[in-house]
Structure formats: structure tokens, C-alpha cells
Short mmCIF file of C-alpha atoms in Angstrom, two decimals:
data_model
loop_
_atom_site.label_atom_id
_atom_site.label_comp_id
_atom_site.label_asym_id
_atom_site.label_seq_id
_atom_site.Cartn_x
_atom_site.Cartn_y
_atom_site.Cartn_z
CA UNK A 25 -57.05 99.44 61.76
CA UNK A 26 -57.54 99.83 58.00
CA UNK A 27 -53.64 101.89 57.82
CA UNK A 28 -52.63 98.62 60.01
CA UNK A 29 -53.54 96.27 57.37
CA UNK A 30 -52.53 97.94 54.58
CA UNK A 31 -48.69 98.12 56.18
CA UNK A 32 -48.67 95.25 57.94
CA UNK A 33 -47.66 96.88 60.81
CA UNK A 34 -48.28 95.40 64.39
CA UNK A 35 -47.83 97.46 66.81
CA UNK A 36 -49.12 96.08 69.81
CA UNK A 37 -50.91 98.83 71.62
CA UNK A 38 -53.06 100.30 68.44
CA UNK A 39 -53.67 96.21 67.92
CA UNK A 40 -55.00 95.92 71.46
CA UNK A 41 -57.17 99.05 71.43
CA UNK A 42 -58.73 97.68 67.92
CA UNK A 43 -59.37 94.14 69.64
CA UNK A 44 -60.91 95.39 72.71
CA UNK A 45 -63.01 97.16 70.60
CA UNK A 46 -64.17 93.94 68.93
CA UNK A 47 -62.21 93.93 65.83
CA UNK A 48 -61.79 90.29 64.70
CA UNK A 49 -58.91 90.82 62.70
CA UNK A 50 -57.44 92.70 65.05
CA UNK A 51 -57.78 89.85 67.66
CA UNK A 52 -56.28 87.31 65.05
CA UNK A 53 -53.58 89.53 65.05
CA UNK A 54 -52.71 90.24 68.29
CA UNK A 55 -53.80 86.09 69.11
CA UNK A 56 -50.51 85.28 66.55
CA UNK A 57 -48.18 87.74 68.82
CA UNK A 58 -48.50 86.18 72.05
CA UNK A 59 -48.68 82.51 70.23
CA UNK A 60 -44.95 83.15 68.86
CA UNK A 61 -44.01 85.77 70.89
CA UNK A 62 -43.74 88.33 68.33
CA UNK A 63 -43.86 92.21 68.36
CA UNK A 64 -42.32 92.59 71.66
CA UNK A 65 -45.15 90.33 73.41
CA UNK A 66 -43.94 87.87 75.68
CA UNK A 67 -45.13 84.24 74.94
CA UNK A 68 -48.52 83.82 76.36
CA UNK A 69 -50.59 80.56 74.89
CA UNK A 70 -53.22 81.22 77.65
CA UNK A 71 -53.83 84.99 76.33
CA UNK A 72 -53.13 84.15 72.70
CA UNK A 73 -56.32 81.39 73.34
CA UNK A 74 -58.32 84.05 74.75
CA UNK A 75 -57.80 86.53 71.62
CA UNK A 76 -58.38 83.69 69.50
CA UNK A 77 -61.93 83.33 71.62
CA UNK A 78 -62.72 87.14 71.03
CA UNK A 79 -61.94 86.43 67.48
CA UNK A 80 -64.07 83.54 67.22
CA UNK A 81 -66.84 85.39 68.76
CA UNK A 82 -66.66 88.52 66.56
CA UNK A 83 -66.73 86.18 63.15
CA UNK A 84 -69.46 84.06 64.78
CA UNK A 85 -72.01 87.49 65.22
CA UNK A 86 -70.84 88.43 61.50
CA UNK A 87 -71.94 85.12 60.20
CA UNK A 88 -74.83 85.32 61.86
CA UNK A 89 -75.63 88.74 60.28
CA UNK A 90 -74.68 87.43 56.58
CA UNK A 91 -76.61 84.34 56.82
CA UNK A 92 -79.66 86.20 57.53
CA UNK A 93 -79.32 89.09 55.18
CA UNK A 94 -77.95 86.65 52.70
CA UNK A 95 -74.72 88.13 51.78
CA UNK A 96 -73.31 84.65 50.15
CA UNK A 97 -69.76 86.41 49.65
CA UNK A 98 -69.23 87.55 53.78
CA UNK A 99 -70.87 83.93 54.29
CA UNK A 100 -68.04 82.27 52.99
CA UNK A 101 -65.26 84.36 53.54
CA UNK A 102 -66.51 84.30 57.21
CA UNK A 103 -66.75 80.72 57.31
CA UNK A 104 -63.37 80.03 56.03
CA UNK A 105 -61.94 82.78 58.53
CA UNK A 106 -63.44 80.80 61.45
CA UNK A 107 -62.08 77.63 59.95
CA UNK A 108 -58.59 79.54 60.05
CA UNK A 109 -59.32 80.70 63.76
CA UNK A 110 -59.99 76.78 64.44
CA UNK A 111 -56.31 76.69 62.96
CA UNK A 112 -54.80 79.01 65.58
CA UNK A 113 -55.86 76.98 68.52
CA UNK A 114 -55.30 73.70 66.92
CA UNK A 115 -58.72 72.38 66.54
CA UNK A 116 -58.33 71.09 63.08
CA UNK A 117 -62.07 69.15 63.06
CA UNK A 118 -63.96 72.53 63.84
CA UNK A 119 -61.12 74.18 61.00
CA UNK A 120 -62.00 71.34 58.42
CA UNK A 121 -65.75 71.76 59.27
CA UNK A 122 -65.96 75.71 58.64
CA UNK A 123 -63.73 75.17 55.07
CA UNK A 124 -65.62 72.38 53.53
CA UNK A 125 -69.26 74.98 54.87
CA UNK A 126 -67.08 77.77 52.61
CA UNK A 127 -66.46 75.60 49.79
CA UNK A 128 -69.94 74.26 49.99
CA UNK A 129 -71.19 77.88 49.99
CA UNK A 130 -68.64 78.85 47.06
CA UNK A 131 -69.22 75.92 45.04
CA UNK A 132 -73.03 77.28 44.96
CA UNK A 133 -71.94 80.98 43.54
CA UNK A 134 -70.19 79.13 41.50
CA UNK A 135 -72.70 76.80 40.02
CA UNK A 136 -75.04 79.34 39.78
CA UNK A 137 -72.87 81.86 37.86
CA UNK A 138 -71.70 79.10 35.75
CA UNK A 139 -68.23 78.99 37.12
CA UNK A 140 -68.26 82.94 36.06
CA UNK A 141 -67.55 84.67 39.12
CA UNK A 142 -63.67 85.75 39.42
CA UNK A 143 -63.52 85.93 43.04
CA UNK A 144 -65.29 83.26 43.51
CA UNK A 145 -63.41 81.13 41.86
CA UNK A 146 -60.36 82.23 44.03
CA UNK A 147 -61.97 81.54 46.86
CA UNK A 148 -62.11 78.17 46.02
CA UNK A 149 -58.74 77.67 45.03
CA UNK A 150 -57.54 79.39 48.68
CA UNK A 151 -60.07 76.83 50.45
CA UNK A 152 -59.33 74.14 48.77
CA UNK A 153 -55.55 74.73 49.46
CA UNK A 154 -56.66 75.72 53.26
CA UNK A 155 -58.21 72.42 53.45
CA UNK A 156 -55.01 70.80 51.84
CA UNK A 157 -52.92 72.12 54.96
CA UNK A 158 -55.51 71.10 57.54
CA UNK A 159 -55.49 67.64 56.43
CA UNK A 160 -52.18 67.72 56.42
CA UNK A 161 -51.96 68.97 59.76
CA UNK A 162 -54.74 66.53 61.22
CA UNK A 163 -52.43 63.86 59.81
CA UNK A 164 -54.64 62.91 56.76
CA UNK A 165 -51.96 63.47 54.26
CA UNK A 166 -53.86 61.62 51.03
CA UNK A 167 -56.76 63.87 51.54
CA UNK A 168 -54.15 66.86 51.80
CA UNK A 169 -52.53 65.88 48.41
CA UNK A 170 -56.54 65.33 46.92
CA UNK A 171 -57.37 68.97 48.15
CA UNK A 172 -54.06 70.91 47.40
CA UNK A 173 -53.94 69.18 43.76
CA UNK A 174 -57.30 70.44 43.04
CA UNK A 175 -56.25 73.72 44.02
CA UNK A 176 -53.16 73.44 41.95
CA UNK A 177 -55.66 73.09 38.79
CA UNK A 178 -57.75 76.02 39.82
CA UNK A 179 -54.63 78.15 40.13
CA UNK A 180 -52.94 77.16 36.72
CA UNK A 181 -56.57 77.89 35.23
CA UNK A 182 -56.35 81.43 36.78
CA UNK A 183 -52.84 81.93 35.52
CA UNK A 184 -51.88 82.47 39.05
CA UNK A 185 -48.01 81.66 38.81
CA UNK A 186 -47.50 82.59 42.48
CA UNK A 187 -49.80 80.72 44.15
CA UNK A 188 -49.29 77.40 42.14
CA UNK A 189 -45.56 77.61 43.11
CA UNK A 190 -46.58 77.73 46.47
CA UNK A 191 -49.04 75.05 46.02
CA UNK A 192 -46.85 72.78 43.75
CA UNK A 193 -43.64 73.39 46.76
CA UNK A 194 -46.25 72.47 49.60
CA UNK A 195 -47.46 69.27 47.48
CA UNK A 196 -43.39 68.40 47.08
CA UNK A 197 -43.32 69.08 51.40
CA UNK A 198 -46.14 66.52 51.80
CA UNK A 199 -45.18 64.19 49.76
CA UNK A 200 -41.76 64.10 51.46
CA UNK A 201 -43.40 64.23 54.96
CA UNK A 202 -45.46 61.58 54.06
CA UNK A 203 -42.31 59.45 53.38
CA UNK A 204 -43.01 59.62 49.25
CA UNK A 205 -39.46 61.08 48.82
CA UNK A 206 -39.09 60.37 45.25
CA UNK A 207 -42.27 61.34 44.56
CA UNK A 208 -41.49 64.76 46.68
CA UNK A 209 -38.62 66.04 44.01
CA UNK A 210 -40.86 66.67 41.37
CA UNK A 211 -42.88 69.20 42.77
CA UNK A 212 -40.19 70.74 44.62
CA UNK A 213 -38.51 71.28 40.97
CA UNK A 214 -41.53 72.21 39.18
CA UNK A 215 -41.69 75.16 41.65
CA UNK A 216 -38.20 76.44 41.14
CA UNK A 217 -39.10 76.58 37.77
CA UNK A 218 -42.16 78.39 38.14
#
């Protein structure tokens, strides 16, 4: 599964082997190919929900483990995975639930490293922008422009040119879809530029 990850590769049968043997990302994976019929699977929303499930299941026994061992870093990165499962099946309440529990949970690294830790800090910016598209996709398009602009800071803090021309182009998308058109060209711009 690692070689599969690395390349990016799909294939469906070595993806189905890996899921039945419990591997989450594997079942993400596989989930995504029957949602949009990709990778020679036909279009199956009934078996894409039930990979999704497995998924969910898989992430929910790792949290589990984390939280009791305390391993902070799996915590969040697990909750914010679930929250992006929750995404898949279009339950954006449970997704916005499990990202604000892995910002909560980096936002505590964070304040007790002093706002040191690297990863950390990246974390927050890729929650906070998560969050950004899953107000935006609940319909709560203010709260998606609060979220994605305070990832937009974190990321020109980082120096992360890529991801704040992604962020700044998504901001110029929901300002447009949110009927802000003039507003919308900015961003849009500011991205080209980047």
C-alpha cells in the first residue's frame, strides 16, 4: 500500500485487497472510485458508502488508540481524516465537528510549544482551509471566507506560495458563488500572480 501512495497509482484490485484488509486509506481510496466512477469501477454510490463506512470504522479504532496512549499528533490528523470521510458521504455537520476537534487539538500543541512546532502549524493552516470548504459546502459561505482567510495568513507566514494560491483562488470562487462578484476578481488575480 505504501508503493501505492507514493505513485498514486489505483489500481483497483491491490486497492481492494488493502481495504479488505482494513486499510483506511485504502478504503478512502477505493470509496472515491466507485463515487466518480474512476479506475475502471463502475459508478456505485451504495458501495462507495459502504467503503466510506469501513473507512470510518478503521480511523474511529485508531483514534481510539491515540487518545488513550496520548499521541496528540495521530489525534489530530485522525480527527481531521474522519472529518474528511464525513466529506465523502456528504455529512458536512459530523465533517465540521471532527475539524474544529483537530484544530482544537492543534491549537493546544501549538500553545504549548509556543506556536513552535512546524507541522503543527501546517496542520492548522490545512484545517482551517478544510473547514473553509465545508462551510462552504454546508452553505455557510461568511464562515467559509472567516476560515479560509485565516488560513491564507498562516500560509503567507509559512512562505507557502502554493497553497496560498490555492487558498487566495478558492476565496475569489466563494466570493463569486456567494454573488460578491466584484469582490471575487481580486483574489482570482492575486493568484495568477502568485
Amino acid at each position: 500500500i505504501y508503493a501505492l501512495r507514493r505513485t498514486g497509482s489505483n489500481s483497483s484490485a491491490l486497492l481492494t485487497e488493502a481495504a479488505m484488509r482494513g486499510d483506511a486509506w485504502a478504503c478512502v481510496e477505493l470509496a472515491r472510485s466507485y463515487a466518480n466512477a474512476t479506475d475502471g469501477l463502475a459508478l456505485d454510490k451504495e458501495l462507495a458508502k459502504r467503503w466510506y463506512e469501513k473507512a470510518l470504522e478503521c480511523k474511529m479504532a485508531a483514534l481510539a488508540i491515540s487518545q488513550k496512549f496520548g499521541h496528540r499528533d495521530d489525534e489530530y490528523n485522525l480527527l481531521g481524516s474522519i472529518g474528511l470521510i464525513y466529506s465523502g458521504v456528504g455529512q458536512h455537520e459530523k465533517e465540521i465537528e471532527y475539524l474544529t476537534s483537530a484544530l482544537t487539538a492543534i491549537r493546544v500543541i501549538l500553545n504549548e510549544t509556543r506556536g513552535g512546532d512546524l507541522m503543527a502549524r501546517e496542520a492548522e493552516m490545512r484545517t482551517l482551509a478544510n473547514l473553509g470548504s465545508a462551510y462552504d459546502k454546508s452553505g455557510q459561505k461568511e464562515k467559509a471566507i472567516e476560515y479560509r482567510t485565516s488560513a491564507l495568513e498562516i500560509s503567507r507566514k509559512l512562505g507557502n506560495r502554493a497553497v496560498e494560491a490555492s487558498i487566495v483562488s478558492s476565496l475569489g470562487s466563494m466570493y463569486s458563488s456567494s454573488g460578491q462578484h466584484e469582490k471575487a476578481i481580486e483574489p482570482k488575480m492575486r493568484a495568477l500572480a502568485i
